[in-house]
CSV table of C-alpha atoms and ligand atoms in Angstrom, one decimal:
chain,number,residue,atom,x,y,z
P,1,MET,CA,68.0,48.6,69.7
P,2,TYR,CA,71.4,47.0,68.8
P,3,ILE,CA,73.6,46.1,71.7
P,4,ILE,CA,77.1,44.4,71.7
P,5,PHE,CA,78.2,42.2,74.6
P,6,LEU,CA,82.0,42.5,74.8
P,7,GLY,CA,84.3,40.6,77.1
P,8,ALA,CA,87.0,38.0,77.4
P,9,PRO,CA,86.3,34.3,76.8
P,10,GLY,CA,84.4,33.0,79.8
P,11,ALA,CA,83.2,36.5,80.9
P,12,GLY,CA,79.6,35.4,80.7
P,13,LYS,CA,78.6,37.0,77.4
P,14,GLY,CA,76.5,34.0,76.3
P,15,THR,CA,74.9,33.5,79.7
P,16,GLN,CA,73.9,37.1,80.0
P,17,ALA,CA,73.0,37.8,76.4
P,18,ALA,CA,70.5,35.0,76.3
P,19,SER,CA,68.5,36.2,79.4
P,20,VAL,CA,68.9,40.0,78.7
P,21,ALA,CA,67.7,39.4,75.1
P,22,ARG,CA,64.6,37.6,76.3
P,23,LYS,CA,63.8,40.4,78.8
P,24,LEU,CA,64.3,43.2,76.2
P,25,GLY,CA,62.6,41.3,73.4
P,26,LEU,CA,65.7,41.2,71.2
P,27,VAL,CA,67.2,38.5,69.2
P,28,HIS,CA,70.5,36.9,70.6
P,29,ILE,CA,73.1,36.5,67.8
P,30,ALA,CA,76.3,34.7,69.0
P,31,SER,CA,78.9,34.3,66.3
P,32,GLY,CA,80.5,31.3,68.1
P,33,ASP,CA,77.1,29.6,68.4
P,34,LEU,CA,76.4,30.1,64.7
P,35,PHE,CA,79.7,28.5,63.8
P,36,ARG,CA,79.1,25.6,66.2
P,37,GLN,CA,75.6,25.0,64.9
P,38,ALA,CA,76.8,25.0,61.4
P,39,LEU,CA,79.4,22.4,62.3
P,40,GLU,CA,76.8,20.2,64.2
P,41,GLN,CA,74.7,20.3,61.0
P,42,GLY,CA,77.7,19.4,58.8
P,43,LYS,CA,77.5,22.6,56.8
P,44,GLU,CA,80.5,24.0,54.9
P,45,LEU,CA,80.6,27.1,57.0
P,46,GLY,CA,81.1,25.0,60.1
P,47,LEU,CA,83.8,22.9,58.5
P,48,LYS,CA,85.6,26.1,57.4
P,49,ALA,CA,85.6,27.5,60.9
P,50,LYS,CA,86.5,24.3,62.8
P,51,SER,CA,90.3,24.3,62.6
P,52,TYR,CA,90.4,28.0,63.6
P,53,MET,CA,88.1,27.5,66.6
P,54,GLU,CA,89.9,24.4,67.9
P,55,LYS,CA,93.2,26.4,67.8
P,56,GLY,CA,91.6,29.3,69.6
P,57,VAL,CA,92.2,31.8,66.9
P,58,LEU,CA,89.8,34.0,65.0
P,59,VAL,CA,88.0,32.7,61.9
P,60,PRO,CA,88.9,34.9,58.9
P,61,ASP,CA,87.0,38.2,58.9
P,62,GLN,CA,85.2,37.9,55.6
P,63,ILE,CA,83.6,34.5,56.6
P,64,THR,CA,82.6,35.9,60.0
P,65,ILE,CA,81.3,39.3,58.7
P,66,ASP,CA,79.2,37.7,55.9
P,67,MET,CA,77.7,35.2,58.4
P,68,VAL,CA,76.7,37.8,61.0
P,69,LEU,CA,75.5,40.5,58.6
P,70,GLU,CA,73.3,37.9,56.9
P,71,ARG,CA,71.9,36.9,60.3
P,72,ILE,CA,71.3,40.6,61.2
P,73,SER,CA,69.3,41.1,58.0
P,74,ALA,CA,66.9,38.2,58.8
P,75,PRO,CA,63.4,39.5,59.4
P,76,ASP,CA,63.4,38.5,63.1
P,77,SER,CA,66.3,40.8,63.8
P,78,GLY,CA,64.6,43.9,62.5
P,79,GLY,CA,63.5,45.0,66.0
P,80,GLY,CA,67.1,44.8,67.2
P,81,ALA,CA,69.6,42.3,68.5
P,82,ILE,CA,72.2,41.5,71.1
P,83,LEU,CA,75.5,40.6,69.4
P,84,ASP,CA,77.6,38.2,71.5
P,85,GLY,CA,81.2,37.6,70.3
P,86,PHE,CA,80.9,39.9,67.4
P,87,PRO,CA,82.7,42.2,66.5
P,88,ARG,CA,86.0,40.8,67.6
P,89,ASN,CA,88.4,43.3,66.0
P,90,LEU,CA,88.4,46.7,64.4
P,91,LYS,CA,87.8,45.5,60.9
P,92,GLN,CA,84.6,43.7,62.0
P,93,ALA,CA,83.5,46.7,64.1
P,94,GLU,CA,83.8,49.0,61.1
P,95,ALA,CA,82.0,46.6,58.8
P,96,LEU,CA,79.2,46.4,61.3
P,97,ASP,CA,78.9,50.2,61.7
P,98,GLU,CA,78.8,50.5,57.9
P,99,ALA,CA,76.2,47.8,57.3
P,100,LEU,CA,73.9,49.3,60.1
P,101,ALA,CA,74.4,52.8,58.8
P,102,GLN,CA,73.2,51.7,55.3
P,103,GLN,CA,69.9,50.7,56.9
P,104,GLY,CA,69.7,54.0,58.9
P,105,LYS,CA,70.6,52.1,62.1
P,106,ALA,CA,73.5,52.2,64.6
P,107,ILE,CA,74.9,50.4,67.7
P,108,ASP,CA,73.2,51.8,70.8
P,109,LYS,CA,75.3,50.4,73.6
P,110,VAL,CA,78.3,48.2,74.2
P,111,VAL,CA,78.2,46.2,77.4
P,112,TYR,CA,81.7,45.4,78.4
P,113,ILE,CA,81.7,42.5,81.0
P,114,LYS,CA,84.9,42.6,83.0
P,115,VAL,CA,86.1,39.5,84.9
P,116,SER,CA,89.6,38.6,86.4
P,117,GLU,CA,91.7,36.1,84.6
P,118,GLU,CA,91.6,33.7,87.6
P,119,GLU,CA,87.8,33.6,87.5
P,120,LEU,CA,87.8,33.2,83.6
P,121,LEU,CA,90.0,30.1,83.9
P,122,LYS,CA,87.7,28.6,86.6
P,123,ARG,CA,84.6,29.3,84.5
P,124,LEU,CA,86.0,27.9,81.3
P,125,SER,CA,87.5,24.8,82.7
P,126,GLY,CA,84.2,23.7,84.3
P,127,ARG,CA,81.9,24.8,81.5
P,128,ARG,CA,79.5,22.4,79.7
P,129,VAL,CA,77.4,23.5,76.7
P,130,CYS,CA,74.2,22.1,75.2
P,131,ARG,CA,74.7,20.5,71.8
P,132,GLN,CA,71.2,21.5,70.8
P,133,CYS,CA,70.5,25.0,72.2
P,134,GLN,CA,74.1,26.1,73.1
P,135,THR,CA,73.1,27.1,76.7
P,136,PRO,CA,76.2,26.9,79.0
P,137,CYS,CA,76.3,25.6,82.5
P,138,HIS,CA,79.1,24.9,85.0
P,139,VAL,CA,79.9,21.5,86.6
P,140,SER,CA,80.3,23.0,90.1
P,141,ASP,CA,78.8,26.5,90.1
P,142,SER,CA,75.5,25.8,88.1
P,143,PRO,CA,75.3,22.0,87.7
P,144,PRO,CA,72.5,20.6,85.6
P,145,ARG,CA,69.5,19.1,87.4
P,146,VAL,CA,70.0,15.8,85.4
P,147,GLU,CA,73.7,14.9,84.8
P,148,GLY,CA,74.8,15.4,81.2
P,149,ARG,CA,71.4,17.0,80.2
P,150,CYS,CA,70.6,20.6,79.5
P,151,ASP,CA,68.1,22.1,82.0
P,152,LYS,CA,66.5,24.2,79.3
P,153,CYS,CA,65.9,21.7,76.5
P,154,GLY,CA,67.1,18.3,77.7
P,155,GLY,CA,69.9,18.2,75.0
P,156,GLU,CA,73.2,16.5,75.5
P,157,LEU,CA,75.8,18.6,77.4
P,158,TYR,CA,79.4,18.5,76.1
P,159,GLN,CA,82.7,20.2,76.8
P,160,ARG,CA,83.7,22.5,74.0
P,161,PRO,CA,86.9,21.3,72.2
P,162,ASP,CA,88.3,24.8,72.6
P,163,ASP,CA,87.9,24.7,76.4
P,164,THR,CA,91.3,22.9,76.7
P,165,GLU,CA,94.2,24.6,78.6
P,166,GLU,CA,96.1,25.3,75.5
P,167,SER,CA,93.2,26.7,73.5
P,168,ILE,CA,92.0,28.8,76.4
P,169,LYS,CA,95.5,30.4,76.7
P,170,ARG,CA,95.5,31.2,73.0
P,171,ARG,CA,92.0,32.6,73.1
P,172,LEU,CA,92.9,34.9,76.0
P,173,GLU,CA,96.0,36.1,74.0
P,174,VAL,CA,93.9,36.7,70.9
P,175,TYR,CA,91.4,38.6,73.0
P,176,SER,CA,94.1,40.9,74.5
P,177,SER,CA,95.7,41.7,71.1
P,178,GLU,CA,92.7,41.8,68.8
P,179,THR,CA,89.5,42.4,70.7
P,180,ALA,CA,90.4,44.5,73.8
P,181,PRO,CA,91.1,47.5,71.5
P,182,LEU,CA,87.4,47.7,70.9
P,183,VAL,CA,86.9,48.9,74.5
P,184,ASP,CA,88.6,52.2,73.4
P,185,TYR,CA,86.9,52.2,70.0
P,186,TYR,CA,83.4,52.2,71.6
P,187,GLY,CA,84.5,54.2,74.6
P,188,ARG,CA,85.6,57.1,72.4
P,189,VAL,CA,82.1,57.4,70.9
P,190,GLY,CA,80.4,57.2,74.4
P,191,LYS,CA,78.7,53.9,73.8
P,192,LEU,CA,80.6,51.7,76.3
P,193,VAL,CA,79.1,50.6,79.7
P,194,GLU,CA,81.5,48.7,81.9
P,195,ILE,CA,80.0,46.0,84.1
P,196,ASP,CA,81.6,44.1,86.9
P,197,GLY,CA,81.1,40.5,85.7
P,198,GLU,CA,82.0,38.8,89.0
P,199,GLY,CA,79.4,37.6,91.5
P,200,GLY,CA,76.5,35.3,90.7
P,201,VAL,CA,74.7,35.2,87.3
P,202,ASP,CA,71.6,37.0,88.7
P,203,LYS,CA,73.6,39.8,90.3
P,204,VAL,CA,75.5,40.4,87.0
P,205,GLU,CA,72.2,40.4,85.1
P,206,ARG,CA,70.7,43.0,87.4
P,207,ARG,CA,73.8,45.3,86.9
P,208,ILE,CA,73.5,45.0,83.1
P,209,VAL,CA,69.7,45.6,83.1
P,210,ALA,CA,70.2,48.7,85.3
P,211,ALA,CA,73.0,50.0,83.1
P,212,LEU,CA,70.8,49.6,80.0
P,213,GLY,CA,68.1,51.6,81.6
P,214,GLY,CA,65.7,49.2,83.5
P,215,GLU,CA,62.8,51.5,82.7
P,216,ARG,CA,62.7,50.1,79.1
P,217,LEU,CA,61.9,46.6,80.4
X,1,LIG,P1,82.9,32.2,71.2
X,1,LIG,O1,81.9,31.1,71.2
X,1,LIG,O2,82.4,33.6,71.1
X,1,LIG,O3,83.7,32.1,72.6
X,1,LIG,P2,84.5,33.2,73.5
X,1,LIG,O4,84.5,34.6,73.1
X,1,LIG,O5,85.8,32.5,73.7
X,1,LIG,O6,83.6,33.3,74.7
X,1,LIG,P3,83.0,32.1,75.5
X,1,LIG,O7,81.8,31.6,74.7
X,1,LIG,O8,84.0,31.1,75.8
X,1,LIG,O9,82.6,32.8,76.8
X,1,LIG,P4,81.3,33.6,77.3
X,1,LIG,O10,81.7,35.0,77.6
X,1,LIG,O11,80.2,33.4,76.3
X,1,LIG,O12,81.0,32.9,78.6
X,1,LIG,P5,79.7,31.9,79.1
X,1,LIG,O13,78.5,32.7,79.2
X,1,LIG,O14,79.7,30.7,78.2
X,1,LIG,O15,84.0,32.0,70.1
X,1,LIG,C1,84.6,30.7,70.0
X,1,LIG,C2,85.5,30.7,68.7
X,1,LIG,O16,84.7,31.0,67.6
X,1,LIG,C3,86.6,31.8,68.7
X,1,LIG,O17,87.7,31.4,69.4
X,1,LIG,C4,86.8,32.0,67.2
X,1,LIG,O18,87.6,30.9,66.7
X,1,LIG,C5,85.4,31.8,66.6
X,1,LIG,N1,84.7,33.1,66.6
X,1,LIG,C6,83.6,33.5,67.2
X,1,LIG,N2,83.2,34.7,67.0
X,1,LIG,C7,84.2,35.2,66.1
X,1,LIG,C8,84.4,36.5,65.5
X,1,LIG,N3,83.5,37.5,65.7
X,1,LIG,N4,85.4,36.6,64.6
X,1,LIG,C9,86.3,35.5,64.4
X,1,LIG,N5,86.1,34.3,65.0
X,1,LIG,C10,85.1,34.2,65.8
X,1,LIG,O19,80.2,31.5,80.5
X,1,LIG,C11,81.4,30.8,80.8
X,1,LIG,C12,81.1,29.8,82.0
X,1,LIG,O20,81.0,30.6,83.1
X,1,LIG,C13,79.9,29.0,81.9
X,1,LIG,O21,80.2,27.7,82.5
X,1,LIG,C14,78.8,29.7,82.7
X,1,LIG,O22,77.9,28.8,83.3
X,1,LIG,C15,79.7,30.4,83.8
X,1,LIG,N6,79.3,31.7,84.3
X,1,LIG,C16,78.7,32.7,83.5
X,1,LIG,N7,78.5,33.8,84.3
X,1,LIG,C17,78.8,33.5,85.6
X,1,LIG,C18,78.8,34.2,86.8
X,1,LIG,N8,78.3,35.4,86.9
X,1,LIG,N9,79.3,33.5,87.9
X,1,LIG,C19,79.7,32.2,87.8
X,1,LIG,N10,79.8,31.5,86.7
X,1,LIG,C20,79.3,32.1,85.6
X,2,LIG,MG1,79.9,32.4,74.5
């Protein structure tokens, strides 16, 4: 099963993809996390992506497509994956369709998580992320048990450099112009399920699981 989680910055793609992937026994592949991990490890891929990410614009397609397709071909992804933050424009969506088709596979569902702009801004400005495992939390809505430390792995929490007011504004613009058209792209082929992303994390997760067909869990 291959599922895409689509939504604006701060919609909760990473939060939901991690837990739904665990429940469904799928691998969670997040393009932003792959870039950030590469940067933490001082790899060339991370250094190439850094300036684009800080500005809040998309990393060039070929770099991103190669990185994600390589990750999808890894042996642990053979049973299916949840893709979080990829594809981000039509070119990436077409490249993904083509690569999966070559292996006799296809995207099964696209979960479109919808959240108001006011809520997105609140979520992004209070977000902290684990340097080690990338798990996000929120300073007021879901504060860590130990200040500055990730509940899941104990890693150091930090504020993403692209969670500044200027970069958030740019990311939302890029989302509207480049990524939002994917809602139609997947809607036309009947793969889109729209989820109300407001309300607590557990409530949103229940909606997603139900929309994906809870009986498969
Ligand atoms: P990426 O890392 O993908 O960031 P994004 O799309 O901007 O999305 P976010 O990670 O900010 O939000 P999210 O939806 O995952 O929300 P989260 O779960 O963390 O991309 C970053 C950059 O990398 C891009 O700008 C680009 O430069 C590059 N990049 C990545 N992919 C690319 C691609 N395919 N092509 C080209 N470039 C690419 O939640 C947010 C906050 O809300 C957290 O604090 C969380 O605790 C809280 N929260 C979550 N759910 C709820 C809820 N239900 N109620 C209350 N709070 C909640
Ligand atoms: Mg994310």
